[in-house]
Amino acid sequence: MTYWYEGALAAFDTETTGVDVETDRIVSAAVVVQDAPGTRPRITRWLVNPGVPVPEGATAVHGLTDEHLQHNGRWPAPVMFEIAEQLAEHAAMRRPLVVMNAPFDLTLLDRELRRHRASSLDRWFEATPLQVLDPRVLDKHLDRYRKGRRTLTDLCAHYGVTLEGAHDAAADALAALDVVRAVGRRFATRLERLSPAELHTLQAGWHAAQARGLQAWFARSGSEETVNTDWPLRPELPAAA
């Protein structure tokens, strides 16, 4: 029997103008597909002219400047359509989609679709729903008492995954995919009997519990920061940009 973490997986990642899913924009994206561990991945990349200035802080992270995006990026509307179409194709093939911190990237894509296509991400999955695997949620649930941060870089170090060219969408997507395979192997006795569809449902509950725990920690620390419990996609806000 081939378990899901040994089979075909796709992964999705973005680079953006910032960290606010309601107002920031996608400047690059990638989908990586790998049929089995160790096989050559197939990579689709998009470069986007977001139509808004890219803050210096964001450029410092991913290296994409206004000038470069204006000369080499495509307009957002066709790009967002192509990304959604490709994700829908993977869903139709029942191919799990790895997304590190899924509520960030998938919600950003949803907002871009609403902004430029007058549509929503959910529309592409009416026939066949997504099966998302989020390495951050999986690791935090399965190894909940481990101390330390759980960024992609941290998870790669912990699971022995090579991350070359961090903050490049394709490199990050491939690393997240490798981390999910490593999580599957390490916790095989707890995961191998679960299908990706079952894991998708379970992760929604795990993420909500994790978010409530973080919210309680903020409250004890005197912080007013709000933690969203929705996964893998946040619902639209009435005043979304």
mmCIF file of C-alpha atoms in Angstrom:
data_model
loop_
_atom_site.group_PDB
_atom_site.id
_atom_site.type_symbol
_atom_site.label_atom_id
_atom_site.label_comp_id
_atom_site.label_asym_id
_atom_site.label_seq_id
_atom_site.Cartn_x
_atom_site.Cartn_y
_atom_site.Cartn_z
ATOM 1 C CA MET A 1 0.000 0.000 0.000
ATOM 2 C CA THR A 2 1.219 3.495 -0.879
ATOM 3 C CA TYR A 3 0.420 5.967 1.862
ATOM 4 C CA TRP A 4 -0.507 9.545 0.981
ATOM 5 C CA TYR A 5 2.853 10.956 2.049
ATOM 6 C CA GLU A 6 4.597 8.602 -0.418
ATOM 7 C CA GLY A 7 2.315 9.451 -3.313
ATOM 8 C CA ALA A 8 1.679 12.424 -5.567
ATOM 9 C CA LEU A 9 1.480 15.810 -3.863
ATOM 10 C CA ALA A 10 1.167 19.398 -5.072
ATOM 11 C CA ALA A 11 2.274 22.484 -3.160
ATOM 12 C CA PHE A 12 1.365 26.169 -3.446
ATOM 13 C CA ASP A 13 3.141 29.275 -2.172
ATOM 14 C CA THR A 14 3.119 33.031 -2.736
ATOM 15 C CA GLU A 15 5.300 36.068 -2.175
ATOM 16 C CA THR A 16 3.441 39.268 -1.399
ATOM 17 C CA THR A 17 3.529 42.990 -0.706
ATOM 18 C CA GLY A 18 2.919 42.368 3.009
ATOM 19 C CA VAL A 19 1.158 40.247 5.604
ATOM 20 C CA ASP A 20 -2.403 41.648 5.569
ATOM 21 C CA VAL A 21 -4.573 39.214 3.621
ATOM 22 C CA GLU A 22 -7.282 41.836 3.129
ATOM 23 C CA THR A 23 -5.162 44.569 1.558
ATOM 24 C CA ASP A 24 -1.827 43.151 0.423
ATOM 25 C CA ARG A 25 -1.193 41.677 -3.003
ATOM 26 C CA ILE A 26 0.501 38.669 -4.575
ATOM 27 C CA VAL A 27 3.714 39.462 -6.479
ATOM 28 C CA SER A 28 4.792 35.911 -7.256
ATOM 29 C CA ALA A 29 3.389 32.420 -6.886
ATOM 30 C CA ALA A 30 4.331 28.849 -7.637
ATOM 31 C CA VAL A 31 2.753 25.419 -7.794
ATOM 32 C CA VAL A 32 5.059 22.428 -7.405
ATOM 33 C CA VAL A 33 3.974 18.881 -8.252
ATOM 34 C CA GLN A 34 5.885 15.749 -7.273
ATOM 35 C CA ASP A 35 4.642 12.258 -8.133
ATOM 36 C CA ALA A 36 6.657 10.452 -5.440
ATOM 37 C CA PRO A 37 9.491 11.156 -2.988
ATOM 38 C CA GLY A 38 12.775 11.771 -4.781
ATOM 39 C CA THR A 39 11.251 12.273 -8.224
ATOM 40 C CA ARG A 40 11.842 15.426 -10.229
ATOM 41 C CA PRO A 41 9.261 18.098 -9.341
ATOM 42 C CA ARG A 42 7.291 19.961 -11.981
ATOM 43 C CA ILE A 43 7.144 23.687 -11.253
ATOM 44 C CA THR A 44 4.837 26.407 -12.550
ATOM 45 C CA ARG A 45 5.795 29.977 -11.664
ATOM 46 C CA TRP A 46 3.942 33.271 -11.947
ATOM 47 C CA LEU A 47 5.332 36.799 -11.618
ATOM 48 C CA VAL A 48 2.749 39.517 -11.000
ATOM 49 C CA ASN A 49 2.713 43.287 -11.429
ATOM 50 C CA PRO A 50 0.417 43.978 -8.458
ATOM 51 C CA GLY A 51 -0.567 47.498 -9.564
ATOM 52 C CA VAL A 52 0.469 48.924 -6.194
ATOM 53 C CA PRO A 53 3.888 49.896 -4.801
ATOM 54 C CA VAL A 54 5.907 47.114 -3.192
ATOM 55 C CA PRO A 55 7.117 48.252 0.254
ATOM 56 C CA GLU A 56 10.858 48.203 0.827
ATOM 57 C CA GLY A 57 10.348 45.782 3.709
ATOM 58 C CA ALA A 58 8.682 43.252 1.412
ATOM 59 C CA THR A 59 11.379 43.644 -1.233
ATOM 60 C CA ALA A 60 13.992 43.021 1.455
ATOM 61 C CA VAL A 61 12.352 39.639 2.099
ATOM 62 C CA HIS A 62 11.776 38.307 -1.429
ATOM 63 C CA GLY A 63 13.978 40.582 -3.548
ATOM 64 C CA LEU A 64 11.233 41.632 -5.979
ATOM 65 C CA THR A 65 11.307 45.357 -6.732
ATOM 66 C CA ASP A 66 8.696 47.636 -8.279
ATOM 67 C CA GLU A 67 10.878 48.093 -11.370
ATOM 68 C CA HIS A 68 11.379 44.372 -11.882
ATOM 69 C CA LEU A 69 7.678 43.585 -11.465
ATOM 70 C CA GLN A 70 6.591 46.399 -13.766
ATOM 71 C CA HIS A 71 8.890 45.162 -16.515
ATOM 72 C CA ASN A 72 8.468 41.421 -16.036
ATOM 73 C CA GLY A 73 5.238 40.836 -14.119
ATOM 74 C CA ARG A 74 1.870 40.075 -15.661
ATOM 75 C CA TRP A 75 -1.423 41.721 -14.777
ATOM 76 C CA PRO A 76 -3.121 40.038 -11.811
ATOM 77 C CA ALA A 77 -6.457 39.066 -13.395
ATOM 78 C CA PRO A 78 -5.236 36.349 -15.781
ATOM 79 C CA VAL A 79 -2.639 35.106 -13.301
ATOM 80 C CA MET A 80 -5.172 34.582 -10.497
ATOM 81 C CA PHE A 81 -7.449 32.729 -12.917
ATOM 82 C CA GLU A 82 -4.597 30.449 -14.002
ATOM 83 C CA ILE A 83 -3.597 29.688 -10.418
ATOM 84 C CA ALA A 84 -7.166 28.867 -9.388
ATOM 85 C CA GLU A 85 -7.601 26.693 -12.484
ATOM 86 C CA GLN A 86 -4.445 24.733 -11.701
ATOM 87 C CA LEU A 87 -5.420 24.215 -8.057
ATOM 88 C CA ALA A 88 -8.840 23.012 -9.219
ATOM 89 C CA GLU A 89 -7.169 20.512 -11.556
ATOM 90 C CA HIS A 90 -5.226 19.045 -8.632
ATOM 91 C CA ALA A 91 -8.407 18.852 -6.585
ATOM 92 C CA ALA A 92 -10.183 17.052 -9.438
ATOM 93 C CA MET A 93 -7.332 14.511 -9.501
ATOM 94 C CA ARG A 94 -7.686 14.060 -5.714
ATOM 95 C CA ARG A 95 -4.095 15.250 -5.390
ATOM 96 C CA PRO A 96 -3.497 16.763 -1.919
ATOM 97 C CA LEU A 97 -2.297 20.374 -1.873
ATOM 98 C CA VAL A 98 0.442 21.336 0.577
ATOM 99 C CA VAL A 99 0.193 24.946 1.773
ATOM 100 C CA MET A 100 2.338 26.218 4.626
ATOM 101 C CA ASN A 101 0.148 28.428 6.828
ATOM 102 C CA ALA A 102 -2.748 27.846 4.439
ATOM 103 C CA PRO A 103 -5.068 30.612 5.731
ATOM 104 C CA PHE A 104 -2.532 33.209 4.608
ATOM 105 C CA ASP A 105 -1.833 32.098 1.023
ATOM 106 C CA LEU A 106 -5.294 30.772 0.205
ATOM 107 C CA THR A 107 -7.072 33.795 1.663
ATOM 108 C CA LEU A 108 -4.781 36.141 -0.261
ATOM 109 C CA LEU A 109 -5.591 34.250 -3.451
ATOM 110 C CA ASP A 110 -9.307 34.460 -2.655
ATOM 111 C CA ARG A 111 -9.101 38.223 -2.132
ATOM 112 C CA GLU A 112 -7.159 38.682 -5.356
ATOM 113 C CA LEU A 113 -9.810 36.693 -7.232
ATOM 114 C CA ARG A 114 -12.534 38.840 -5.706
ATOM 115 C CA ARG A 115 -10.587 41.982 -6.522
ATOM 116 C CA HIS A 116 -9.664 41.166 -10.121
ATOM 117 C CA ARG A 117 -12.122 38.462 -11.230
ATOM 118 C CA ALA A 118 -15.279 39.298 -9.230
ATOM 119 C CA SER A 119 -15.205 35.719 -8.035
ATOM 120 C CA SER A 120 -14.088 33.684 -5.027
ATOM 121 C CA LEU A 121 -11.719 30.770 -4.557
ATOM 122 C CA ASP A 122 -14.527 28.499 -3.375
ATOM 123 C CA ARG A 123 -16.136 28.653 -6.819
ATOM 124 C CA TRP A 124 -13.322 26.566 -8.277
ATOM 125 C CA PHE A 125 -13.959 23.749 -5.817
ATOM 126 C CA GLU A 126 -17.721 23.338 -6.036
ATOM 127 C CA ALA A 127 -17.351 20.016 -7.886
ATOM 128 C CA THR A 128 -14.343 18.636 -6.000
ATOM 129 C CA PRO A 129 -13.149 20.172 -2.727
ATOM 130 C CA LEU A 130 -9.531 20.885 -1.921
ATOM 131 C CA GLN A 131 -7.602 18.486 0.283
ATOM 132 C CA VAL A 132 -5.090 20.738 2.046
ATOM 133 C CA LEU A 133 -2.109 19.574 4.073
ATOM 134 C CA ASP A 134 -0.627 22.349 6.201
ATOM 135 C CA PRO A 135 2.784 21.415 7.651
ATOM 136 C CA ARG A 136 2.480 24.038 10.351
ATOM 137 C CA VAL A 137 -0.847 22.681 11.642
ATOM 138 C CA LEU A 138 0.238 19.051 11.326
ATOM 139 C CA ASP A 139 3.531 19.554 13.150
ATOM 140 C CA LYS A 140 1.992 21.644 15.916
ATOM 141 C CA HIS A 141 -0.675 19.021 16.582
ATOM 142 C CA LEU A 142 1.540 15.959 16.335
ATOM 143 C CA ASP A 143 4.468 17.416 18.311
ATOM 144 C CA ARG A 144 2.586 19.965 20.377
ATOM 145 C CA TYR A 145 4.932 20.111 23.356
ATOM 146 C CA ARG A 146 8.088 20.883 21.381
ATOM 147 C CA LYS A 147 9.353 24.356 22.197
ATOM 148 C CA GLY A 148 10.475 26.871 19.613
ATOM 149 C CA ARG A 149 9.171 28.559 16.517
ATOM 150 C CA ARG A 150 7.486 26.732 13.655
ATOM 151 C CA THR A 151 8.277 28.813 10.598
ATOM 152 C CA LEU A 152 9.077 26.983 7.383
ATOM 153 C CA THR A 153 12.786 27.491 8.049
ATOM 154 C CA ASP A 154 12.394 26.034 11.548
ATOM 155 C CA LEU A 155 10.413 23.046 10.300
ATOM 156 C CA CYS A 156 12.978 22.348 7.579
ATOM 157 C CA ALA A 157 15.757 22.351 10.169
ATOM 158 C CA HIS A 158 13.785 20.108 12.520
ATOM 159 C CA TYR A 159 12.864 17.530 9.854
ATOM 160 C CA GLY A 160 16.155 17.632 7.967
ATOM 161 C CA VAL A 161 14.743 19.221 4.820
ATOM 162 C CA THR A 162 16.958 21.344 2.579
ATOM 163 C CA LEU A 163 15.603 24.830 1.897
ATOM 164 C CA GLU A 164 17.542 26.577 -0.849
ATOM 165 C CA GLY A 165 16.516 30.106 -1.789
ATOM 166 C CA ALA A 166 14.051 30.805 1.015
ATOM 167 C CA HIS A 167 11.336 33.349 0.193
ATOM 168 C CA ASP A 168 11.227 32.250 -3.416
ATOM 169 C CA ALA A 169 7.718 30.874 -3.966
ATOM 170 C CA ALA A 170 8.867 27.722 -5.770
ATOM 171 C CA ALA A 171 11.627 26.971 -3.263
ATOM 172 C CA ASP A 172 9.282 27.461 -0.323
ATOM 173 C CA ALA A 173 6.555 25.327 -1.902
ATOM 174 C CA LEU A 174 8.967 22.455 -2.567
ATOM 175 C CA ALA A 175 10.380 22.676 0.966
ATOM 176 C CA ALA A 176 6.869 22.622 2.473
ATOM 177 C CA LEU A 177 6.056 19.559 0.367
ATOM 178 C CA ASP A 178 9.194 17.797 1.625
ATOM 179 C CA VAL A 179 8.344 18.723 5.224
ATOM 180 C CA VAL A 180 4.879 17.185 4.880
ATOM 181 C CA ARG A 181 6.407 13.958 3.585
ATOM 182 C CA ALA A 182 8.837 13.990 6.534
ATOM 183 C CA VAL A 183 5.985 14.587 8.989
ATOM 184 C CA GLY A 184 4.082 11.686 7.431
ATOM 185 C CA ARG A 185 7.035 9.335 7.804
ATOM 186 C CA ARG A 186 7.858 10.399 11.370
ATOM 187 C CA PHE A 187 4.270 10.070 12.584
ATOM 188 C CA ALA A 188 3.271 7.213 10.295
ATOM 189 C CA THR A 189 1.562 5.207 13.016
ATOM 190 C CA ARG A 190 -0.792 8.131 13.675
ATOM 191 C CA LEU A 191 -1.305 9.281 10.088
ATOM 192 C CA GLU A 192 -1.107 6.359 7.694
ATOM 193 C CA ARG A 193 -4.677 5.198 8.293
ATOM 194 C CA LEU A 194 -6.058 8.683 7.591
ATOM 195 C CA SER A 195 -6.892 9.818 4.078
ATOM 196 C CA PRO A 196 -6.009 13.356 2.913
ATOM 197 C CA ALA A 197 -9.729 14.216 2.987
ATOM 198 C CA GLU A 198 -9.979 13.057 6.604
ATOM 199 C CA LEU A 199 -6.828 14.971 7.487
ATOM 200 C CA HIS A 200 -8.244 18.101 5.871
ATOM 201 C CA THR A 201 -11.273 17.939 8.160
ATOM 202 C CA LEU A 202 -9.183 17.182 11.230
ATOM 203 C CA GLN A 203 -6.776 20.057 10.554
ATOM 204 C CA ALA A 204 -9.630 22.562 10.629
ATOM 205 C CA GLY A 205 -10.334 21.505 14.223
ATOM 206 C CA TRP A 206 -6.666 21.310 15.160
ATOM 207 C CA HIS A 207 -6.004 24.793 13.803
ATOM 208 C CA ALA A 208 -9.009 26.224 15.663
ATOM 209 C CA ALA A 209 -7.750 24.728 18.927
ATOM 210 C CA GLN A 210 -4.254 26.040 18.269
ATOM 211 C CA ALA A 211 -5.626 29.503 17.521
ATOM 212 C CA ARG A 212 -7.695 29.527 20.712
ATOM 213 C CA GLY A 213 -4.613 28.556 22.693
ATOM 214 C CA LEU A 214 -2.615 31.382 21.134
ATOM 215 C CA GLN A 215 -5.480 33.795 21.786
ATOM 216 C CA ALA A 216 -5.484 32.806 25.454
ATOM 217 C CA TRP A 217 -1.727 33.360 25.617
ATOM 218 C CA PHE A 218 -2.145 36.846 24.110
ATOM 219 C CA ALA A 219 -4.844 37.618 26.671
ATOM 220 C CA ARG A 220 -2.580 36.576 29.536
ATOM 221 C CA SER A 221 0.175 38.739 28.075
ATOM 222 C CA GLY A 222 -2.090 41.787 27.891
ATOM 223 C CA SER A 223 -2.107 41.841 24.097
ATOM 224 C CA GLU A 224 -5.251 42.791 22.180
ATOM 225 C CA GLU A 225 -4.176 40.896 19.055
ATOM 226 C CA THR A 226 -6.917 38.707 17.564
ATOM 227 C CA VAL A 227 -6.213 35.208 16.257
ATOM 228 C CA ASN A 228 -8.424 33.870 13.475
ATOM 229 C CA THR A 229 -9.646 30.303 13.946
ATOM 230 C CA ASP A 230 -10.700 29.683 10.322
ATOM 231 C CA TRP A 231 -8.750 27.180 8.215
ATOM 232 C CA PRO A 232 -7.789 26.783 5.404
ATOM 233 C CA LEU A 233 -9.606 29.900 4.160
ATOM 234 C CA ARG A 234 -10.849 32.903 6.068
ATOM 235 C CA PRO A 235 -14.341 34.160 5.243
ATOM 236 C CA GLU A 236 -14.613 37.473 3.433
ATOM 237 C CA LEU A 237 -14.867 40.563 5.586
ATOM 238 C CA PRO A 238 -17.610 43.056 4.629
ATOM 239 C CA ALA A 239 -15.022 45.809 4.122
ATOM 240 C CA ALA A 240 -12.381 43.702 2.327
ATOM 241 C CA ALA A 241 -10.234 45.735 -0.074
#
